[in-house]
Coordinates of C-alpha atoms and ligand atoms in Angstrom, one line a residue:
X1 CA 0.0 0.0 0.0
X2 CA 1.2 3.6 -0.7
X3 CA 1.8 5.9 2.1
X4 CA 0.5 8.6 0.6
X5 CA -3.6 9.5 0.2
X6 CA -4.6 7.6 3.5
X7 CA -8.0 8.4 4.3
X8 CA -8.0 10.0 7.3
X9 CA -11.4 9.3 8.8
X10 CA -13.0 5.8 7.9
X11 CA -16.3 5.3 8.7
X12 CA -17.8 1.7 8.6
X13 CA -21.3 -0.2 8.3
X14 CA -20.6 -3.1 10.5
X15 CA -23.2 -5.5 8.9
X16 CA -23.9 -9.3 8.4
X17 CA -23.6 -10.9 11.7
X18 CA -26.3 -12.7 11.3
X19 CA -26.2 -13.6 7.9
X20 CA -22.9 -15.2 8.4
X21 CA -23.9 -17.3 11.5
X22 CA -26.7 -18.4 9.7
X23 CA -25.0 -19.3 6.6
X24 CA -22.9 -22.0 9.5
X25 CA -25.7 -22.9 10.8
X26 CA -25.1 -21.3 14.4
X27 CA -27.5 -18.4 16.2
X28 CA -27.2 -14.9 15.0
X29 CA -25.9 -14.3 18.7
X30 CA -22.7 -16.1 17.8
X31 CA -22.2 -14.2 14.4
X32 CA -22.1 -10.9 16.7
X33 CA -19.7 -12.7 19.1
X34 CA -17.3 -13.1 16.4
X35 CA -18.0 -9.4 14.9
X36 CA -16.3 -8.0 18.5
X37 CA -13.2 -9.5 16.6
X38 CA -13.4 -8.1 13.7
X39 CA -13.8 -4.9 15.8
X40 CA -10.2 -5.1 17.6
X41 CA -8.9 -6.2 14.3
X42 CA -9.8 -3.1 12.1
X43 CA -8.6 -0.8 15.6
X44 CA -5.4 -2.1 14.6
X45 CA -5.0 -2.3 11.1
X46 CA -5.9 1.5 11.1
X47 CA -3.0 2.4 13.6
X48 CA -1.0 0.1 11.3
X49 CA -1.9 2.0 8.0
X50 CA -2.2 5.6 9.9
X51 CA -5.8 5.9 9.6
X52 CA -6.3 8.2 12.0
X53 CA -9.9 8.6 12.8
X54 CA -12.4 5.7 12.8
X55 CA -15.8 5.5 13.4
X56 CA -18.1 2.4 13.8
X57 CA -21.7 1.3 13.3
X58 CA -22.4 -0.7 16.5
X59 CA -26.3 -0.5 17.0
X60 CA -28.7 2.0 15.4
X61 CA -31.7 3.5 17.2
X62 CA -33.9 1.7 14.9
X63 CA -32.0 -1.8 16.1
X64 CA -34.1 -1.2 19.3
X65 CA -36.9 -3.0 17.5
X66 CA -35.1 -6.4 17.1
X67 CA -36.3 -9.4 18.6
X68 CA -35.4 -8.7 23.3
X69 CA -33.2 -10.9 23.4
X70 CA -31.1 -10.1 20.5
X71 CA -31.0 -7.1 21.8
X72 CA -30.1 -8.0 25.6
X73 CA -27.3 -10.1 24.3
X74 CA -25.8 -7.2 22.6
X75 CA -25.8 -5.0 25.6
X76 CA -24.3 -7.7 27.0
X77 CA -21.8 -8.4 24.8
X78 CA -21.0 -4.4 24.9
X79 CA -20.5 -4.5 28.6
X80 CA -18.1 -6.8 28.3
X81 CA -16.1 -5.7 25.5
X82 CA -16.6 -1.9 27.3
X83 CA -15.0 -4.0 30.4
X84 CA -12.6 -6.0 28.7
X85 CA -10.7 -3.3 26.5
X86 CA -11.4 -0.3 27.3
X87 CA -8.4 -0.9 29.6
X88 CA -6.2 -2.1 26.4
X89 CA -7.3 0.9 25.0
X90 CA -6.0 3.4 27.7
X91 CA -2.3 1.8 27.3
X92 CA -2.5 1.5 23.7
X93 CA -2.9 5.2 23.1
X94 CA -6.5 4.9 21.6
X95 CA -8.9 7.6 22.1
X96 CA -12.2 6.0 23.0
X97 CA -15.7 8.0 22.2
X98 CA -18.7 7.4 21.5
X99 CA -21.8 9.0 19.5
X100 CA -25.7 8.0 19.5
X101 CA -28.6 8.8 21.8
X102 CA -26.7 7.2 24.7
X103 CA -28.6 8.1 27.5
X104 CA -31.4 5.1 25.4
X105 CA -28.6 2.5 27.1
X106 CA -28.9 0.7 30.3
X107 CA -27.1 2.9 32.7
X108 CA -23.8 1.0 33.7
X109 CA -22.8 0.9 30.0
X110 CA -23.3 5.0 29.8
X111 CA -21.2 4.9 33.0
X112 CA -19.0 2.7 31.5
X113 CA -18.6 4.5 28.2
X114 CA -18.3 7.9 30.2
X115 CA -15.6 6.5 32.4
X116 CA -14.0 5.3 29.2
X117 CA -14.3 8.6 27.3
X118 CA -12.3 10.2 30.8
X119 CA -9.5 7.6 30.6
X120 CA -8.6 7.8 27.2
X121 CA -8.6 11.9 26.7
X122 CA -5.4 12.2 27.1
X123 CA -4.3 9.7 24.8
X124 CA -3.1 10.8 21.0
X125 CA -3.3 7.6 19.2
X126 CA -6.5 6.3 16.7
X127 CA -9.7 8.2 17.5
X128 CA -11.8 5.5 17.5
X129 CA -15.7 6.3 18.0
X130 CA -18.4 3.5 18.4
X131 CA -22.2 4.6 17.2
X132 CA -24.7 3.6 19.5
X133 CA -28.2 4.2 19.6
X134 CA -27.4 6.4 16.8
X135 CA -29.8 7.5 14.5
X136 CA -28.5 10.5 12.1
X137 CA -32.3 11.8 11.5
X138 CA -32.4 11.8 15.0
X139 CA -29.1 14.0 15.5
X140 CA -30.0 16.2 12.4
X141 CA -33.1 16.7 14.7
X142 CA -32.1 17.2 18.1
X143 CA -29.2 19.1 16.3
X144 CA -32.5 21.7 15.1
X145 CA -33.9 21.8 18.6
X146 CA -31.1 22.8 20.0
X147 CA -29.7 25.6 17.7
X148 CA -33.7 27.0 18.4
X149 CA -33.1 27.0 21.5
X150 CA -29.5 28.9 20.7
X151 CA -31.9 31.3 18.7
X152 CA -35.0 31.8 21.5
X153 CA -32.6 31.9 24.4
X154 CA -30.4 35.0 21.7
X155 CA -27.8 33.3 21.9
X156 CA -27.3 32.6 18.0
X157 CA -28.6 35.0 15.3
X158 CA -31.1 33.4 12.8
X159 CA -29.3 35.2 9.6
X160 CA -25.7 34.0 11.4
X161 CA -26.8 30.2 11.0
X162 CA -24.3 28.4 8.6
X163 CA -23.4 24.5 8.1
X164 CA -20.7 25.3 10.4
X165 CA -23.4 25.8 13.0
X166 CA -25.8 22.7 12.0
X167 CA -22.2 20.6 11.8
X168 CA -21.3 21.9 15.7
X169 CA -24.1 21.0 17.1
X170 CA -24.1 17.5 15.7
X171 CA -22.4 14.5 17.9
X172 CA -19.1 14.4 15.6
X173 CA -18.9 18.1 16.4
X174 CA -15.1 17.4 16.7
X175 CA -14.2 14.8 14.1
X176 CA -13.7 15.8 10.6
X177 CA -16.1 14.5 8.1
X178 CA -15.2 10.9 6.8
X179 CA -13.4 10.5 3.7
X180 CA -14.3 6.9 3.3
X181 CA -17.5 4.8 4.1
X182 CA -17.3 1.0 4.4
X183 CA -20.4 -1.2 4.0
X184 CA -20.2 -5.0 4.9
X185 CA -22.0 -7.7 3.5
X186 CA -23.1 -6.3 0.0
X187 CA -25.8 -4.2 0.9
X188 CA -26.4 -0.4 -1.5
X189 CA -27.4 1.2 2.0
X190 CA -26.5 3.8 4.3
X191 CA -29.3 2.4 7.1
X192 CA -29.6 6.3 9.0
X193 CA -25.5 6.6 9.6
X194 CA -24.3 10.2 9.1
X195 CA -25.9 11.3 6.2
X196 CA -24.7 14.6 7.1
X197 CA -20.9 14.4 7.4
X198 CA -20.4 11.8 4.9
X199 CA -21.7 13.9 1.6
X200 CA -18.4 14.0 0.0
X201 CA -17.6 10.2 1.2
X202 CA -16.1 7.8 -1.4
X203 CA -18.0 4.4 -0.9
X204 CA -17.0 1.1 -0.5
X205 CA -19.0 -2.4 -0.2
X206 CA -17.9 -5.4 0.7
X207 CA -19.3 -8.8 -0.5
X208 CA -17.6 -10.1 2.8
X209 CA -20.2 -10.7 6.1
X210 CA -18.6 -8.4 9.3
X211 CA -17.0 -11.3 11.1
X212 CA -14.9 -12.0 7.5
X213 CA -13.9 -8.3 7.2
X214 CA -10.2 -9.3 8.4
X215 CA -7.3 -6.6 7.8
X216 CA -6.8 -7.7 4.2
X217 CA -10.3 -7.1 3.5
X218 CA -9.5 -3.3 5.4
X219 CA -6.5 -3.1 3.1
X220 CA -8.0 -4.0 -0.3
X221 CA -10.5 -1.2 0.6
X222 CA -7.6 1.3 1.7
X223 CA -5.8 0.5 -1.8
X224 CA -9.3 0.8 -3.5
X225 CA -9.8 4.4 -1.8
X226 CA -6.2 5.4 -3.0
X227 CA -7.4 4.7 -6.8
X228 CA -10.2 7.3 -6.2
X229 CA -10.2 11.0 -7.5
X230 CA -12.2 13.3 -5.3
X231 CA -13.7 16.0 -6.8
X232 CA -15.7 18.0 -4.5
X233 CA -17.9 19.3 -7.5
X234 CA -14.8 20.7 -9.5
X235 CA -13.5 19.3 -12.7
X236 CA -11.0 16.7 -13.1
X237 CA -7.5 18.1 -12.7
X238 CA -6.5 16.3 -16.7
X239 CA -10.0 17.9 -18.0
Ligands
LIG301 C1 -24.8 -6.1 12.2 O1 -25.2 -7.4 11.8 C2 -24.8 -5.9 13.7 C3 -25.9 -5.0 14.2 C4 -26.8 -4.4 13.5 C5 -26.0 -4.9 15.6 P1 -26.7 -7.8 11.7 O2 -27.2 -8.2 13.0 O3 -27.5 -6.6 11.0 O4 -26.6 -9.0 10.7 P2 -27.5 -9.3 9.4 O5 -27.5 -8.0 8.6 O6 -28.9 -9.6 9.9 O7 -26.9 -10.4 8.7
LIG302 C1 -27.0 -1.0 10.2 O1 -27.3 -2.4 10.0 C2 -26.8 -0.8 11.6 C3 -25.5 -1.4 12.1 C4 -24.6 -2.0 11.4 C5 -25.3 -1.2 13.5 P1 -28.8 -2.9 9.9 O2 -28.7 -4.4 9.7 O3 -29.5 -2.5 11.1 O4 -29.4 -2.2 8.7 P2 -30.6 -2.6 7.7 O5 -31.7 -3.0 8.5 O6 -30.0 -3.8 6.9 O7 -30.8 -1.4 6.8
LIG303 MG1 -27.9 -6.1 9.1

């Protein structure tokens, strides 16, 4: 891989879990056991490859509506990945954060992740953020209700409000906008993840389930992204 033209912030659809257990002939539960792999696996391919920012799909506010005990085996299984490396994540210079409606999680994993956010501020590492709960209508949204607020309380002038305001008072306030999107297991979709910061995105889908997406499926995608010209609206540079 070249050195040069690394994305800076990748963004990724983690999806498939349960397509891939399925196709073994196990319980979706165990194709989302074997996703948190894939998980620590991508954390380190993008320190390896010096992607610096990283942002992951974990559970969308619409995921609420899966079966309950899909759903209480995932905040399980986040409890104890929150317990098990947040830790590894402190001494390995990783910046943890997370974006989503959070306060919709059971209350120890919002202490967990607060706790988690603390411990790692320091660090200058990856910037990894997990989505949780996250919904990006919801954020464009709350995002709205907020800067009227900014406006009734005068606190921001109506003819002042620019994207710069609508993009501060989203939850990746901080981050710059991703310059690539991932999507696992061949789905055309963007399922409600930041259809606001990723307008100038380049797009990649993978055939491969989640739990296949090892680091050479992260570096084929890297390469692919390197092949890409960005425009941004303008003409091509040889034009
Ligand atoms: C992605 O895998 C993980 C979550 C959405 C939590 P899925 O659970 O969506 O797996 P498929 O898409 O049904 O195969
Ligand atoms: C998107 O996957 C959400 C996450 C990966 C967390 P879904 O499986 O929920 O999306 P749809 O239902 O296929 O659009
Ligand atoms: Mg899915």
């Amino acid at each position: 891989m070249k050195n040069t033209n690394v994305p800076r912030h990748i963004a990724i659809i983690m999806d498939g879990n349960g397509r891939w257990a399925q196709a073994r002939g196990l319980s979706r539960v165990q194709g989302h056991q074997e996703g948190v792999k894939r998980v620590e696996e991508v954390i380190r391919a993008a320190k390896k490859y010096s992607v610096k920012y990283l942002t992951l799909y974990a559970f969308s506010r619409e995921n609420w509506q899966r079966p309950k005990e899909e759903v209480s085996f995932l905040m399980g299984l986040l409890s104890l990945y929150l317990d098990q490396k947040l830790r590894e994540m402190k001494e390995n210079n990783v910046i943890f954060n997370a974006i989503g409606n959070l306060s919709d999680l059971p209350e120890m994993i919002q202490e967990k992740i607060a706790q988690g956010m603390e411990n790692t501020r320091a660090n200058t590492g990856v910037h990894v953020t997990f989505a949780f709960s996250y919904s990006s209508r919801y954020e464009i949204t709350e995002a709205c209700r907020r800067i009227a607020e900014g406006v009734r309380a005068g606190k921001i002038k109506l003819e002042e409000i620019s994207e710069e305001t609508i993009a501060g008072h989203l939850y990746t306030a901080n981050l710059p906008d991703p310059d690539l999107l991932i999507r696992t297991s061949g789905e055309f979709r963007i399922s409600n993840f930041l259809l606001w910061q990723i307008s100038y995105a380049e797009l990649y889908i993978s055939e491969k389930f989640w739990p296949e997406f090892t680091e050479s499926e992260f570096l084929k995608a890297l390469e692919d992204y390197q092949k890409r010209e960005r425009r941004f609206g303008r003409t091509s540079p040889v034009l």
